[in-house]
């Protein structure tokens, strides 16, 4: 090949007048043409409820702190004042067993927190995570049989757990265990128990991810052996994720969730294109921890990075976003990046 002589870049005739920068000249112009924006009212704050709270300052990840029922009620009040009107509850029991029976105990931390929150702030949307991993002594998301997690023996336990949370007053139950047919089992249990109005937010495409570490430390829910790859999805599979979403939609899910969020924006976008149901995304503990850790070193601005990430998740197609930044990004905080 002959070397080509350097040339002045010529403007193509049809783009000669195009100056995209015109509409970026100042903030008011940029606001007029902004295509998307996430709102505090679409955020869901995860809350960990335990019998004993953490020592103050026990974690550098304050949104992962364990709270008592009273502490959770106080936090809900604070969130509500900042425009965040939804919480996702996880329970940390004081005792665990092979079945995870603490999950459906009506005196457990989650049912007590649901009742207390509904009493003090009835307008706040209360979503209860439904999984056994915080309650089993082996840390898996279902009961064991033959050295693996037994799908079908786990289903009635999840259904019972969901019913207990519905009884306590949860608006939404959110099965996160990735058992096949968990949504169908929960829907029929709720309907049979006279709770047809309780919605199901399905963790439909939940990937086996390395970004769950801080959550497992906070919830004490790491598996005692093996990993979760026989039930959570393989991160390489987008088409399989769409199939999981489809199954949950057909089993009666009201909202379909993709988790984690930022590493799976393509799945969120595909889910939004394919389904008419609202799409949720979970910006998980590792996503939160990465931004906090970098900010603690002065490498990036925490609030700006959090807003930019949440904006991307929203732009990809999530209408509700579970985020540990919810408590920091309400209306009281400073402006956009
Ligand atoms: C329970 C559950 C997990 C998360 C949400 N629900 C942990 C896991 O699957 O190991 C992770 C959330 C996070 O990392 O923020 N099954």
Coordinates of C-alpha atoms and ligand atoms in Angstrom, one line a residue:
X1 CA 0.0 0.0 0.0
X2 CA 1.2 3.5 -0.9
X3 CA 1.4 6.0 1.9
X4 CA -1.4 8.5 1.6
X5 CA -0.6 12.2 2.0
X6 CA -2.0 13.9 5.1
X7 CA -5.1 15.9 4.2
X8 CA -7.1 18.7 6.0
X9 CA -10.3 17.1 7.3
X10 CA -13.0 18.4 5.0
X11 CA -16.5 19.0 6.5
X12 CA -19.1 17.1 4.6
X13 CA -21.6 19.5 3.0
X14 CA -24.6 18.2 4.9
X15 CA -23.0 18.5 8.3
X16 CA -21.2 21.8 7.8
X17 CA -23.8 23.7 9.8
X18 CA -24.1 21.2 12.6
X19 CA -22.8 22.5 16.0
X20 CA -24.0 20.1 18.7
X21 CA -22.2 22.4 21.3
X22 CA -24.7 25.2 20.7
X23 CA -27.2 23.5 23.1
X24 CA -24.5 22.9 25.7
X25 CA -23.6 26.5 26.2
X26 CA -25.2 26.9 29.6
X27 CA -27.1 25.0 32.2
X28 CA -30.6 26.2 31.3
X29 CA -30.1 25.1 27.7
X30 CA -28.8 21.8 28.8
X31 CA -31.8 21.3 31.1
X32 CA -34.2 22.0 28.2
X33 CA -32.7 19.2 26.1
X34 CA -32.0 16.6 28.8
X35 CA -33.4 13.3 27.6
X36 CA -33.6 11.4 30.8
X37 CA -33.1 11.9 34.5
X38 CA -33.6 9.7 37.5
X39 CA -35.8 11.0 40.4
X40 CA -35.4 10.2 44.1
X41 CA -38.9 8.9 44.0
X42 CA -37.9 6.0 41.8
X43 CA -35.2 4.9 44.2
X44 CA -35.6 2.0 46.7
X45 CA -33.4 2.0 49.8
X46 CA -32.3 -1.4 51.1
X47 CA -32.5 -1.7 54.9
X48 CA -31.0 -4.5 57.0
X49 CA -33.0 -5.2 60.1
X50 CA -31.6 -7.1 63.1
X51 CA -32.2 -7.6 66.7
X52 CA -28.9 -6.0 67.6
X53 CA -27.7 -2.8 65.7
X54 CA -24.1 -2.4 64.5
X55 CA -21.8 -0.4 66.6
X56 CA -21.8 3.1 65.2
X57 CA -19.0 3.4 62.7
X58 CA -18.7 -0.4 62.4
X59 CA -18.7 -0.1 58.6
X60 CA -17.3 2.3 56.1
X61 CA -20.5 1.4 54.1
X62 CA -23.1 3.2 56.2
X63 CA -26.1 2.1 54.0
X64 CA -25.2 -1.5 54.8
X65 CA -25.5 -1.0 58.6
X66 CA -27.7 -3.3 60.6
X67 CA -30.6 -1.4 62.2
X68 CA -33.1 -2.3 64.9
X69 CA -36.8 -2.1 64.1
X70 CA -36.9 1.4 65.7
X71 CA -33.7 2.4 63.8
X72 CA -35.4 1.3 60.5
X73 CA -38.4 3.4 61.3
X74 CA -36.2 6.4 61.9
X75 CA -34.4 5.8 58.7
X76 CA -37.6 5.5 56.8
X77 CA -38.6 8.9 58.2
X78 CA -35.3 10.5 57.0
X79 CA -35.6 8.9 53.6
X80 CA -39.2 10.1 53.2
X81 CA -38.2 13.7 54.0
X82 CA -35.6 13.5 51.2
X83 CA -38.1 12.2 48.7
X84 CA -37.3 8.5 48.8
X85 CA -40.6 6.6 49.4
X86 CA -39.7 2.9 49.1
X87 CA -37.6 0.5 51.1
X88 CA -36.5 -3.1 50.5
X89 CA -36.2 -5.0 53.8
X90 CA -33.7 -7.8 54.6
X91 CA -33.7 -9.6 57.9
X92 CA -30.7 -10.7 60.0
X93 CA -31.9 -13.3 62.5
X94 CA -30.2 -14.1 65.7
X95 CA -30.5 -17.8 65.1
X96 CA -30.2 -19.9 61.9
X97 CA -31.1 -23.5 61.0
X98 CA -31.0 -25.9 58.1
X99 CA -34.5 -24.9 56.8
X100 CA -34.1 -21.2 57.3
X101 CA -37.3 -21.2 59.5
X102 CA -36.5 -17.7 60.8
X103 CA -37.6 -16.4 57.4
X104 CA -41.3 -17.0 58.0
X105 CA -41.3 -16.3 61.7
X106 CA -44.0 -13.7 62.2
X107 CA -41.9 -12.3 65.2
X108 CA -38.8 -12.1 63.0
X109 CA -37.1 -8.8 62.3
X110 CA -38.8 -8.3 58.8
X111 CA -42.4 -8.8 59.8
X112 CA -41.9 -6.6 62.9
X113 CA -40.2 -3.9 60.8
X114 CA -43.0 -4.1 58.2
X115 CA -45.6 -3.5 60.8
X116 CA -43.7 -0.7 62.5
X117 CA -43.0 1.1 59.2
X118 CA -46.6 0.8 58.0
X119 CA -47.8 2.2 61.4
X120 CA -45.5 5.2 61.2
X121 CA -45.4 5.8 57.5
X122 CA -48.3 4.1 55.8
X123 CA -47.6 5.9 52.5
X124 CA -44.1 4.4 52.1
X125 CA -43.8 1.4 49.8
X126 CA -42.5 -1.6 51.7
X127 CA -40.9 -4.3 49.7
X128 CA -39.7 -7.4 51.5
X129 CA -36.9 -9.5 50.1
X130 CA -37.9 -13.2 50.1
X131 CA -34.9 -15.6 50.3
X132 CA -33.6 -18.1 52.8
X133 CA -29.8 -17.4 52.6
X134 CA -29.8 -15.0 55.6
X135 CA -31.7 -17.6 57.7
X136 CA -30.0 -20.9 56.8
X137 CA -27.0 -22.2 58.7
X138 CA -25.3 -23.2 55.4
X139 CA -26.0 -19.9 53.8
X140 CA -27.6 -21.2 50.6
X141 CA -30.8 -19.7 49.2
X142 CA -32.8 -22.9 49.6
X143 CA -32.9 -26.2 51.5
X144 CA -30.2 -28.8 50.7
X145 CA -30.8 -32.3 49.4
X146 CA -28.2 -34.6 47.9
X147 CA -25.5 -31.9 48.4
X148 CA -27.2 -29.3 46.2
X149 CA -30.1 -26.9 46.7
X150 CA -33.4 -28.7 46.3
X151 CA -35.5 -26.5 44.1
X152 CA -39.0 -28.0 44.7
X153 CA -38.6 -28.5 48.4
X154 CA -37.6 -24.8 48.7
X155 CA -40.7 -23.5 46.9
X156 CA -43.3 -24.0 49.7
X157 CA -40.8 -22.4 52.2
X158 CA -40.5 -19.3 50.0
X159 CA -44.3 -19.2 49.6
X160 CA -44.8 -19.4 53.3
X161 CA -42.2 -16.6 53.8
X162 CA -43.9 -14.4 51.3
X163 CA -47.3 -14.9 52.9
X164 CA -45.8 -14.0 56.3
X165 CA -44.6 -10.7 54.9
X166 CA -47.9 -10.1 53.2
X167 CA -49.7 -10.7 56.5
X168 CA -47.5 -8.2 58.2
X169 CA -48.5 -5.6 55.6
X170 CA -45.8 -5.6 52.9
X171 CA -46.9 -4.0 49.6
X172 CA -44.5 -6.0 47.5
X173 CA -42.6 -9.3 48.0
X174 CA -39.3 -9.8 46.1
X175 CA -38.1 -13.3 45.7
X176 CA -34.4 -13.3 45.1
X177 CA -33.4 -17.0 45.4
X178 CA -33.4 -17.8 41.7
X179 CA -35.4 -21.0 42.3
X180 CA -37.3 -22.2 39.2
X181 CA -41.1 -21.5 39.6
X182 CA -40.7 -19.4 42.7
X183 CA -42.8 -16.6 41.3
X184 CA -45.6 -19.0 40.4
X185 CA -45.5 -20.7 43.8
X186 CA -45.6 -17.3 45.6
X187 CA -48.4 -15.9 43.4
X188 CA -50.6 -18.9 44.0
X189 CA -49.9 -18.9 47.8
X190 CA -50.8 -15.2 48.1
X191 CA -53.9 -15.6 46.0
X192 CA -55.0 -18.6 48.0
X193 CA -54.4 -16.8 51.3
X194 CA -56.6 -13.9 50.2
X195 CA -53.7 -11.5 49.4
X196 CA -54.2 -11.0 45.6
X197 CA -53.3 -7.3 46.0
X198 CA -49.7 -7.9 47.1
X199 CA -47.4 -7.4 44.2
X200 CA -44.3 -9.5 43.2
X201 CA -41.1 -7.9 42.2
X202 CA -39.1 -10.8 40.7
X203 CA -35.4 -10.9 40.8
X204 CA -35.8 -12.5 37.4
X205 CA -32.3 -12.1 36.0
X206 CA -30.0 -12.3 39.0
X207 CA -26.5 -13.1 38.0
X208 CA -23.9 -15.1 40.1
X209 CA -21.7 -12.0 40.6
X210 CA -18.6 -11.0 42.4
X211 CA -20.3 -7.7 43.3
X212 CA -22.3 -9.1 46.2
X213 CA -19.4 -9.3 48.7
X214 CA -20.3 -6.4 51.0
X215 CA -23.9 -7.5 51.2
X216 CA -22.9 -11.0 52.3
X217 CA -20.6 -9.5 55.0
X218 CA -23.4 -7.3 56.2
X219 CA -26.1 -10.0 56.1
X220 CA -23.8 -12.8 57.2
X221 CA -25.1 -14.8 54.3
X222 CA -22.1 -16.2 52.5
X223 CA -22.5 -19.9 51.5
X224 CA -20.7 -22.1 53.9
X225 CA -19.5 -24.3 51.0
X226 CA -19.6 -24.0 47.2
X227 CA -21.1 -21.1 45.5
X228 CA -24.4 -20.0 44.0
X229 CA -23.7 -20.9 40.4
X230 CA -26.2 -23.7 40.3
X231 CA -29.1 -21.3 40.8
X232 CA -27.9 -17.8 40.0
X233 CA -27.3 -17.0 36.3
X234 CA -24.0 -17.1 34.4
X235 CA -23.0 -13.6 33.6
X236 CA -22.1 -14.4 30.0
X237 CA -25.7 -15.1 29.0
X238 CA -28.0 -12.3 27.8
X239 CA -30.4 -14.4 25.9
X240 CA -30.9 -16.8 28.8
X241 CA -31.7 -13.7 31.0
X242 CA -34.5 -12.9 28.6
X243 CA -35.9 -16.4 29.0
X244 CA -35.7 -16.1 32.8
X245 CA -37.6 -12.7 32.6
X246 CA -40.2 -14.3 30.3
X247 CA -40.8 -17.2 32.6
X248 CA -41.3 -14.8 35.6
X249 CA -43.6 -12.6 33.6
X250 CA -45.7 -15.6 32.7
X251 CA -45.8 -16.8 36.3
X252 CA -47.3 -13.6 37.4
X253 CA -44.5 -11.2 38.3
X254 CA -45.6 -7.5 38.4
X255 CA -42.1 -6.1 38.1
X256 CA -39.0 -7.7 36.5
X257 CA -35.6 -7.0 38.0
X258 CA -32.1 -7.3 36.6
X259 CA -29.2 -7.5 39.1
X260 CA -26.5 -6.3 39.3
X261 CA -27.1 -3.1 37.4
X262 CA -24.2 -1.3 35.8
X263 CA -22.3 -4.4 34.6
X264 CA -25.6 -5.6 33.0
X265 CA -27.0 -2.5 31.3
X266 CA -27.4 -4.4 28.0
X267 CA -29.8 -6.8 29.8
X268 CA -31.7 -3.9 31.3
X269 CA -32.1 -2.4 27.9
X270 CA -33.1 -5.7 26.3
X271 CA -35.7 -6.3 29.1
X272 CA -37.1 -2.8 28.6
X273 CA -37.5 -3.4 24.9
X274 CA -39.1 -6.8 25.2
X275 CA -41.5 -6.5 28.1
X276 CA -44.4 -4.2 29.0
X277 CA -43.9 -4.7 32.7
X278 CA -41.9 -2.2 34.7
X279 CA -38.2 -3.0 34.8
X280 CA -36.3 -2.7 38.0
X281 CA -32.5 -2.8 38.5
X282 CA -30.5 -3.4 41.6
X283 CA -27.3 -1.4 42.0
X284 CA -25.7 -3.9 44.3
X285 CA -23.4 -3.6 47.3
X286 CA -20.2 -4.0 45.3
X287 CA -21.2 -1.2 42.9
X288 CA -21.8 1.1 45.9
X289 CA -18.6 0.0 47.6
X290 CA -16.5 0.7 44.5
X291 CA -17.7 4.2 44.3
X292 CA -17.3 4.8 48.0
X293 CA -13.8 3.4 48.1
X294 CA -12.6 5.4 45.2
X295 CA -14.2 8.6 46.7
X296 CA -12.5 7.8 50.1
X297 CA -9.2 8.0 48.3
X298 CA -10.1 11.2 46.6
X299 CA -10.2 9.6 43.2
X300 CA -13.7 10.6 42.3
X301 CA -16.6 12.6 43.5
X302 CA -19.0 10.2 45.3
X303 CA -22.2 12.0 44.6
X304 CA -21.4 12.8 41.0
X305 CA -20.3 9.3 40.3
X306 CA -23.4 7.8 42.0
X307 CA -25.7 10.1 40.0
X308 CA -24.0 9.3 36.7
X309 CA -24.3 5.6 37.4
X310 CA -28.0 5.8 38.4
X311 CA -28.6 8.0 35.4
X312 CA -27.2 5.3 33.1
X313 CA -29.3 2.6 34.8
X314 CA -32.4 4.7 34.3
X315 CA -31.5 5.5 30.7
X316 CA -31.0 1.8 29.9
X317 CA -34.6 1.3 30.9
X318 CA -35.0 0.7 34.7
X319 CA -38.0 2.6 36.1
X320 CA -37.2 1.7 39.7
X321 CA -33.7 1.3 41.1
X322 CA -32.6 -0.3 44.3
X323 CA -29.6 1.7 45.5
X324 CA -27.5 2.1 48.6
X325 CA -27.1 5.7 47.6
X326 CA -30.8 6.3 48.1
X327 CA -30.2 7.9 51.5
X328 CA -27.6 10.3 50.1
X329 CA -29.3 11.4 46.9
X330 CA -32.7 12.6 48.0
X331 CA -33.9 16.1 47.2
X332 CA -31.9 17.7 50.0
X333 CA -28.6 17.0 48.4
X334 CA -26.6 19.2 46.1
X335 CA -27.0 19.5 42.3
X336 CA -26.3 17.4 39.3
X337 CA -22.8 16.4 38.1
Ligands
LIG1 C1 -30.2 -12.8 48.8 C2 -29.7 -11.5 48.2 C3 -28.3 -11.2 47.9 C4 -28.4 -9.9 47.4 C5 -29.7 -9.5 47.5 N1 -30.5 -10.5 47.9 C6 -27.1 -11.9 48.1 C7 -26.7 -13.0 47.2 O1 -27.4 -13.4 46.3 O2 -25.7 -13.6 47.5 C8 -27.2 -9.1 47.0 C9 -27.4 -7.6 47.1 C10 -26.2 -6.8 47.1 O3 -25.0 -7.2 46.9 O4 -26.3 -5.6 47.4 N2 -30.3 -13.9 48.0

